[in-house]
Amino acid sequence: MAKKKICIIGGGISGTALGYNLSLYDDAEVTLYEKGRIGAGTTSKSAGTVCLFDDSLNNRYWDVRLYGFETYCKMEKEKRGSAGFDKTGTLVCALDEKDEKRIKTGIALAKSAGYTGEYITDKDRIKKILPMIDPDSIIGAGYTADDGYFDGTMISNNFASKMEANGATVIIGVGVTDIKVEGGAAVGITTSEGKQEAYDVIVDCTGPWSRFTGKMVDLEVPIWHTKAEAFFMAPSEKLDYVFPILKFPAFYALRAGNNIFICKSHLSMDLDNPMHAGQWDPDKLPERGGTDDYFIEFLFEQMEKNVPGLVDAGLSSSWLSYRAEPRDFLPIIGDTPVKNYLLATGYGGNGVIEAPAVSRDLAKYIMRGESTLLLEEWAFSRLLKK
Ligand SMILES: Cc1cc2nc3c(=O)[nH]c(=O)nc-3n(C[C@H](O)[C@H](O)[C@H](O)COP(=O)(O)OP(=O)(O)OC[C@H]3O[C@@H](n4cnc5c(N)ncnc54)[C@H](O)[C@@H]3O)c2cc1C
């Protein structure tokens, strides 16, 4: 049987999840190139939260969220610790009736899938779940104890191992430096080692780098880099309770060892504000630090208002990373104007949540030509129309 030769560029959660899903087809011959290490790009800076209900992804895509969550839970069950699951639960805060309605819808959806969820207005109860919060700053909160956060780097490495076990090839430390286009179609690549290889399909999974890899085929990939500035707070007292993932519309917080990770939420970023977004070079990101006073000041204001228990915590470290965000904050998946050059990029602040469902559908499309509603909604062509 003639196999379809597929090249994946990038070994973050996007590339490895796709590689694993493609490796399940026995007529796929898959090679993944990662110029650095597996899961060491944006994925390594991720909070990895996959909450059963919050505002990070519209309830319209709730099945995407559920599929992601359950994929990682199964991974964790197969081998304990392999997805880095920390089951902290989530407290999602409502500031107004619109938030409340959205949270209640999410709770109903979570319950329909067999999970727990409740909307709480009793302030003592909210304070019992999270003693650091000021319950007077919110009108209520959705709570589930069933979800938590995962480790994107561990998951990516797990997907990479699984795809290799299925016969795919993972090449680490080798970048793709050029893509050959003939008659409007991508036909092969050149690697950083000078090797040339022909492929039937090339899928660009390079996240914030896709601005640059797109240029290899003369394509303007319409993503912006938004600054994801994460700050690690060291509370003065050791936490003697389970700190749940805390979601406010403007920011979120979660436990990271003995520290609390805080970050401005991705949907509150303004692509037209040069402090929030721009076009930068992800290769120049420092391992640690590189953050702006603007974001920590913003987050401290939020803490003072909403989580006063964290105001006295010292800052133990911080990092800057870039999310790849299209204008509508939804990913760009599938065909592009260049035949056989596909994208699985622009995951923004939701790549961990979205990669499993997207990769399942995209692998089917690549191998069988069958599209799905999700792929149609997240197609590159939607951005050309605007
Ligand atoms: C602070 C922060 C918090 C986040 N929190 C969450 C969260 O709670 N939940 C959630 O779902 N998502 C979250 N995200 C978003 C999520 O982390 C990203 O959407 C996701 O990791 C993007 O994965 P990716 O594979 O597209 O990109 P990346 O992880 O950046 O992978 C791209 C890879 O491509 C490689 N590459 C680039 N160019 C080349 C080339 N020419 N040849 C070969 N390889 C190349 C890079 O080395 C890199 O490893 C967060 C992100 C950040 C920054």
Coordinates of C-alpha atoms and ligand atoms in Angstrom, one line a residue:
M1 CA 0.0 0.0 0.0
A2 CA 1.4 3.4 -1.0
K3 CA 1.7 5.5 2.1
K4 CA 1.0 9.2 2.4
K5 CA 4.3 11.0 3.4
I6 CA 3.5 13.7 6.0
C7 CA 5.9 16.2 7.4
I8 CA 5.1 17.9 10.7
I9 CA 7.1 21.0 11.6
G10 CA 7.2 21.7 15.4
G11 CA 7.1 19.4 18.4
G12 CA 4.9 21.3 20.8
I13 CA 1.5 20.1 21.9
S14 CA 0.1 20.9 18.4
G15 CA 2.7 18.9 16.4
T16 CA 2.9 15.9 18.8
A17 CA -0.9 15.6 19.2
L18 CA -1.2 15.6 15.4
G19 CA 1.7 13.2 14.9
Y20 CA 0.1 10.8 17.3
N21 CA -3.3 10.9 15.7
L22 CA -1.8 10.5 12.2
S23 CA 0.3 7.6 13.4
L24 CA -2.9 5.7 14.1
Y25 CA -3.5 5.4 10.3
D26 CA -1.5 2.5 8.8
D27 CA -1.2 4.3 5.5
A28 CA 0.5 7.4 7.0
E29 CA 4.2 7.8 7.0
V30 CA 4.8 10.6 9.5
T31 CA 8.0 12.5 10.3
L32 CA 8.1 15.3 12.9
Y33 CA 10.9 17.8 13.0
E34 CA 11.5 19.8 16.1
K35 CA 14.4 22.3 16.0
G36 CA 14.7 22.4 19.8
R37 CA 13.3 19.9 22.3
I38 CA 9.9 18.3 22.4
G39 CA 7.4 20.5 24.2
A40 CA 10.0 23.1 25.1
G41 CA 8.4 26.1 23.3
T42 CA 5.2 27.9 24.3
T43 CA 3.9 24.5 25.6
S44 CA 6.6 24.5 28.3
K45 CA 5.4 27.9 29.6
S46 CA 1.7 26.9 29.7
A47 CA -0.4 26.8 32.8
G48 CA -2.0 23.7 31.3
T49 CA -5.4 24.3 32.8
V50 CA -8.2 22.3 31.2
C51 CA -11.2 23.4 33.2
L52 CA -14.6 21.8 32.7
F53 CA -16.1 25.3 32.6
D54 CA -14.5 28.7 32.3
D55 CA -14.5 31.6 29.8
S56 CA -11.3 30.6 28.0
L57 CA -13.2 28.8 25.3
N58 CA -16.8 29.6 24.3
N59 CA -19.4 27.0 25.4
R60 CA -20.1 26.5 21.7
Y61 CA -16.9 24.4 21.7
W62 CA -17.6 22.5 24.9
D63 CA -17.1 19.1 23.2
V64 CA -13.5 20.2 22.3
R65 CA -12.9 21.0 25.9
L66 CA -14.3 17.7 27.2
Y67 CA -12.4 15.7 24.6
G68 CA -9.1 17.4 25.6
F69 CA -9.8 16.8 29.3
E70 CA -10.7 13.2 28.9
T71 CA -7.8 12.5 26.6
Y72 CA -5.4 13.6 29.2
C73 CA -7.2 11.8 32.0
K74 CA -6.9 8.6 30.0
M75 CA -3.2 9.3 29.5
E76 CA -2.8 9.8 33.2
K77 CA -4.7 6.6 33.9
E78 CA -2.5 4.6 31.5
K79 CA 0.6 5.7 33.3
R80 CA 0.3 7.7 36.5
G81 CA 1.9 11.1 36.3
S82 CA 2.4 10.9 32.5
A83 CA 0.1 13.9 31.9
G84 CA 1.1 15.7 35.1
F85 CA -2.4 16.1 36.3
D86 CA -3.0 18.1 39.5
K87 CA -6.6 17.7 40.4
T88 CA -7.2 21.0 42.2
G89 CA -10.7 21.8 40.9
T90 CA -11.7 25.2 39.6
L91 CA -13.5 28.2 41.0
V92 CA -14.8 30.4 38.2
C93 CA -15.9 33.9 39.4
A94 CA -18.9 35.8 38.0
L95 CA -18.7 39.6 38.1
D96 CA -22.1 40.1 36.4
E97 CA -25.2 38.3 35.1
K98 CA -23.6 37.6 31.8
D99 CA -20.7 35.7 33.5
E100 CA -23.2 33.9 35.7
K101 CA -25.2 32.7 32.7
R102 CA -22.1 31.4 30.9
I103 CA -20.9 29.6 34.0
K104 CA -24.3 28.0 34.7
T105 CA -24.4 26.8 31.1
G106 CA -20.9 25.3 31.6
I107 CA -22.0 23.6 34.8
A108 CA -25.0 22.1 33.0
L109 CA -22.7 20.7 30.2
A110 CA -20.2 19.3 32.7
K111 CA -23.0 17.6 34.6
S112 CA -24.4 16.1 31.4
A113 CA -21.0 14.4 31.0
G114 CA -21.1 13.0 34.5
Y115 CA -19.0 15.6 36.3
T116 CA -19.9 17.6 39.4
G117 CA -20.5 21.4 39.3
E118 CA -22.4 23.9 41.3
Y119 CA -23.0 27.6 41.2
I120 CA -22.4 29.1 44.6
T121 CA -23.6 32.5 46.0
D122 CA -23.1 31.7 49.7
K123 CA -20.0 33.9 50.5
D124 CA -18.9 31.8 53.5
R125 CA -18.9 28.7 51.2
I126 CA -16.8 30.5 48.6
K127 CA -14.4 31.7 51.2
K128 CA -14.1 28.1 52.6
I129 CA -13.1 26.9 49.1
L130 CA -10.6 29.7 48.7
P131 CA -9.8 31.6 52.0
M132 CA -7.7 34.2 50.1
I133 CA -10.6 35.6 48.0
D134 CA -12.8 38.6 48.8
P135 CA -16.2 37.1 48.1
D136 CA -17.8 40.6 48.1
S137 CA -16.0 41.4 44.8
I138 CA -18.1 38.8 42.9
I139 CA -21.7 37.9 42.6
G140 CA -21.1 34.2 42.7
A141 CA -18.8 31.4 41.5
G142 CA -19.0 28.1 39.7
Y143 CA -17.1 25.3 41.3
T144 CA -16.0 21.8 40.4
A145 CA -13.6 19.6 42.2
D146 CA -13.2 17.3 39.2
D147 CA -10.7 19.2 37.0
G148 CA -7.3 20.8 37.3
Y149 CA -4.2 21.4 35.3
F150 CA -1.9 19.2 33.3
D151 CA 1.8 19.5 32.1
G152 CA 2.0 20.3 28.4
T153 CA 5.6 19.3 28.1
M154 CA 5.0 15.8 29.6
I155 CA 1.9 15.4 27.4
S156 CA 3.9 16.4 24.3
N157 CA 6.7 13.9 25.1
N158 CA 4.1 11.2 25.8
F159 CA 2.4 11.8 22.4
A160 CA 5.9 11.8 20.7
S161 CA 6.7 8.4 22.3
K162 CA 3.4 7.0 21.3
M163 CA 3.7 8.1 17.7
E164 CA 7.2 6.5 17.6
A165 CA 5.8 3.3 19.0
N166 CA 3.3 3.4 16.1
G167 CA 6.1 3.6 13.6
A168 CA 6.4 7.4 13.0
T169 CA 9.7 9.3 13.1
V170 CA 10.5 12.1 15.5
I171 CA 13.6 14.1 14.7
I172 CA 14.8 16.3 17.5
G173 CA 17.3 19.2 17.2
V174 CA 16.7 19.6 13.5
G175 CA 14.8 22.5 12.1
V176 CA 13.0 23.0 8.8
T177 CA 14.8 25.9 7.0
D178 CA 13.0 25.9 3.7
I179 CA 9.9 24.6 2.1
K180 CA 9.9 23.9 -1.7
V181 CA 6.9 25.0 -3.6
E182 CA 6.2 23.8 -7.2
G183 CA 3.2 24.9 -9.2
G184 CA 1.5 26.4 -6.1
A185 CA 1.9 23.3 -4.0
A186 CA 4.4 22.5 -1.2
V187 CA 6.4 19.4 -2.2
G188 CA 9.3 19.1 0.2
I189 CA 11.5 20.6 2.8
T190 CA 15.2 21.4 3.5
T191 CA 16.5 20.8 7.0
S192 CA 19.0 22.7 9.1
E193 CA 21.4 19.8 8.3
G194 CA 21.0 20.6 4.6
K195 CA 19.0 17.5 3.8
Q196 CA 16.2 17.7 1.3
E197 CA 13.1 15.5 1.6
A198 CA 10.0 15.2 -0.5
Y199 CA 6.5 15.1 1.2
D200 CA 2.9 14.8 0.1
V201 CA 1.7 17.0 2.9
I202 CA 3.5 19.5 5.2
V203 CA 1.8 20.6 8.4
D204 CA 3.1 23.7 10.1
C205 CA 2.6 23.3 13.9
T206 CA 5.1 26.0 14.9
G207 CA 2.8 28.2 17.1
P208 CA 4.3 31.7 17.4
W209 CA 7.1 30.7 14.9
S210 CA 4.5 30.2 12.1
R211 CA 4.8 33.9 11.2
F212 CA 8.3 33.0 10.0
T213 CA 7.8 29.4 8.7
G214 CA 4.8 30.8 6.7
K215 CA 7.2 33.1 4.8
M216 CA 9.0 30.0 3.5
V217 CA 5.9 29.5 1.2
D218 CA 5.3 33.3 0.8
L219 CA 2.3 33.1 3.1
E220 CA 1.4 35.8 5.6
V221 CA 0.1 33.7 8.6
P222 CA -2.3 36.1 10.3
I223 CA -1.3 35.6 13.9
W224 CA -0.2 38.2 16.5
H225 CA 2.1 37.5 19.4
T226 CA 0.4 38.4 22.7
K227 CA 2.6 38.7 25.8
A228 CA 1.9 35.9 28.2
E229 CA 3.5 37.1 31.4
A230 CA 3.4 34.7 34.2
F231 CA 4.3 35.6 37.8
F232 CA 5.0 33.2 40.6
M233 CA 3.9 34.4 44.0
A234 CA 5.3 32.9 47.2
P235 CA 2.6 33.2 49.9
S236 CA 3.9 34.1 53.3
E237 CA 2.2 31.0 54.9
K238 CA 2.3 27.5 53.5
L239 CA -0.9 26.6 51.8
D240 CA -2.7 24.0 54.0
Y241 CA -5.7 23.6 51.6
V242 CA -6.1 22.7 47.9
F243 CA -5.8 26.0 46.1
P244 CA -8.2 25.6 43.1
I245 CA -7.6 27.1 39.7
L246 CA -9.1 30.6 40.1
K247 CA -10.6 32.2 37.1
F248 CA -11.6 35.8 36.7
P249 CA -12.4 37.3 33.3
A250 CA -9.2 39.4 33.5
F251 CA -6.8 37.0 35.1
Y252 CA -6.3 33.6 36.5
A253 CA -4.3 31.9 39.2
L254 CA -3.3 28.4 40.1
R255 CA -1.0 26.4 42.4
A256 CA 2.5 25.8 41.2
G257 CA 4.3 23.8 43.9
N258 CA 4.3 26.1 46.9
N259 CA 3.8 29.2 44.7
I260 CA 0.8 30.7 43.0
F261 CA 1.0 31.3 39.3
I262 CA -0.9 34.4 38.1
C263 CA -1.4 35.7 34.6
K264 CA -3.6 38.1 32.7
S265 CA -6.1 36.1 30.7
H266 CA -5.6 35.6 27.0
L267 CA -9.0 36.9 26.0
S268 CA -8.4 40.2 27.8
M269 CA -5.5 41.0 25.5
D270 CA -5.9 43.8 23.0
L271 CA -4.2 43.0 19.7
D272 CA -4.1 46.8 18.9
N273 CA -2.3 47.7 22.1
P274 CA 1.5 47.5 21.5
M275 CA 2.0 46.7 25.2
H276 CA -0.1 43.6 24.7
A277 CA 0.6 42.4 21.2
G278 CA 2.9 42.7 18.3
Q279 CA 5.2 40.7 16.0
W280 CA 8.3 39.5 17.9
D281 CA 10.9 36.8 17.5
P282 CA 10.2 33.8 19.9
D283 CA 13.8 32.7 19.5
K284 CA 14.8 35.8 21.5
L285 CA 12.7 35.0 24.5
P286 CA 14.7 34.6 27.7
E287 CA 14.3 31.4 29.8
R288 CA 13.2 33.5 32.8
G289 CA 12.2 37.1 33.4
G290 CA 11.7 39.5 30.5
T291 CA 8.4 40.7 32.0
D292 CA 7.0 44.2 32.1
D293 CA 6.0 46.3 35.1
Y294 CA 2.7 47.0 33.3
F295 CA 1.5 43.4 33.8
I296 CA 2.6 42.9 37.4
E297 CA 1.0 46.2 38.3
F298 CA -2.2 45.2 36.6
L299 CA -2.2 41.9 38.4
F300 CA -1.5 43.4 41.8
E301 CA -4.5 45.7 41.3
Q302 CA -6.6 42.7 40.5
M303 CA -5.3 40.9 43.6
E304 CA -6.0 43.9 45.9
K305 CA -9.6 44.0 44.6
N306 CA -10.3 40.3 44.4
V307 CA -7.7 38.1 46.2
P308 CA -6.4 40.2 49.0
G309 CA -4.8 37.1 50.6
L310 CA -2.2 37.2 47.8
V311 CA -1.2 40.8 48.1
D312 CA 1.5 40.2 50.7
A313 CA 3.0 37.3 48.8
G314 CA 6.5 37.9 47.5
L315 CA 7.3 37.6 43.8
S316 CA 9.5 34.5 43.4
S317 CA 10.0 34.4 39.6
S318 CA 8.4 35.3 36.3
W319 CA 8.5 34.5 32.7
L320 CA 7.5 35.9 29.3
S321 CA 6.2 33.9 26.5
Y322 CA 4.2 34.6 23.3
R323 CA 0.8 33.2 22.5
A324 CA 0.0 33.0 18.8
E325 CA -3.4 34.7 18.4
P326 CA -5.5 35.2 15.2
R327 CA -7.8 38.3 15.3
D328 CA -10.8 36.2 16.5
F329 CA -8.8 34.3 19.1
L330 CA -9.5 30.9 17.5
P331 CA -6.9 28.7 15.9
I332 CA -6.1 28.3 12.2
I333 CA -6.4 24.7 11.2
G334 CA -6.1 22.9 7.8
D335 CA -5.7 24.0 4.2
T336 CA -4.0 27.3 3.2
P337 CA -3.8 29.0 -0.2
V338 CA -0.6 26.9 -0.7
K339 CA -1.7 23.4 -1.7
N340 CA -0.4 20.7 0.6
Y341 CA 0.9 23.2 3.2
L342 CA -1.5 23.1 6.1
L343 CA -1.5 24.9 9.4
A344 CA -2.3 23.8 13.0
T345 CA -1.4 27.1 14.7
G346 CA -2.8 30.1 16.4
Y347 CA -3.9 28.1 19.5
G348 CA -3.4 31.3 21.6
G349 CA -4.2 30.6 25.2
N350 CA -6.0 27.3 24.6
G351 CA -3.6 24.9 22.9
V352 CA -3.6 22.3 25.6
I353 CA -7.4 22.3 25.7
E354 CA -7.9 22.2 21.9
A355 CA -5.0 20.1 20.5
P356 CA -6.6 16.6 21.1
A357 CA -9.9 17.3 19.3
V358 CA -8.3 19.4 16.5
S359 CA -5.6 16.8 15.9
R360 CA -8.1 13.9 15.8
D361 CA -10.2 15.8 13.1
L362 CA -7.2 17.1 11.2
A363 CA -5.6 13.7 10.9
K364 CA -8.9 12.3 9.5
Y365 CA -9.0 15.1 7.0
I366 CA -5.4 14.6 5.9
M367 CA -5.8 10.9 5.6
R368 CA -9.4 10.5 4.3
G369 CA -10.3 14.0 3.0
E370 CA -13.3 14.1 5.4
S371 CA -13.7 17.5 7.1
T372 CA -15.7 18.3 10.2
L373 CA -17.7 21.3 11.5
L374 CA -14.8 22.2 13.8
L375 CA -12.3 22.3 10.9
E376 CA -14.7 24.3 8.8
E377 CA -15.2 26.9 11.6
W378 CA -11.4 27.1 12.3
A379 CA -10.3 27.2 8.7
F380 CA -7.7 29.7 7.3
S381 CA -10.3 30.8 4.8
R382 CA -12.5 32.5 7.5
L383 CA -9.7 35.0 8.0
L384 CA -9.4 35.8 4.2
K385 CA -13.0 36.9 4.1
K386 CA -12.5 39.7 6.7
Ligands
LIG1 C1 1.7 31.6 30.2 C2 0.9 30.7 29.3 C3 -0.2 30.1 29.9 C4 -1.0 29.2 29.2 N1 -2.1 28.6 29.8 C5 -2.8 27.7 29.1 C6 -3.8 26.9 29.7 O1 -4.0 27.0 30.9 N2 -4.6 26.0 29.0 C7 -4.4 25.9 27.6 O2 -5.1 25.1 27.0 N3 -3.4 26.6 27.0 C8 -2.6 27.5 27.7 N4 -1.7 28.2 27.1 C9 -1.6 28.1 25.6 C10 -0.8 26.9 25.2 O3 0.3 26.7 26.0 C11 -0.4 27.1 23.7 O4 -1.5 27.3 22.9 C12 0.3 25.8 23.1 O5 1.3 25.4 24.0 C13 0.8 26.1 21.8 O6 1.4 24.9 21.3 P1 2.1 24.8 19.9 O7 2.5 23.4 19.7 O8 1.2 25.5 18.9 O9 3.4 25.8 20.0 P2 4.8 25.6 20.7 O10 4.7 24.9 22.0 O11 5.5 26.9 20.7 O12 5.5 24.6 19.7 C14 6.1 25.1 18.5 C15 7.4 24.3 18.3 O13 7.8 24.5 16.9 C16 9.2 24.5 17.0 N5 9.7 25.1 15.7 C17 9.6 26.4 15.4 N6 10.2 26.6 14.2 C18 10.6 25.4 13.7 C19 11.3 25.0 12.5 N7 11.5 25.9 11.6 N8 11.6 23.7 12.4 C20 11.3 22.8 13.4 N9 10.7 23.2 14.6 C21 10.3 24.5 14.7 C22 9.6 25.2 18.2 O14 10.9 24.9 18.7 C23 8.5 24.8 19.2 O15 8.9 23.7 20.0 C24 -0.8 29.1 27.8 C25 0.3 29.7 27.2 C26 1.1 30.5 27.9 C27 2.3 31.1 27.2

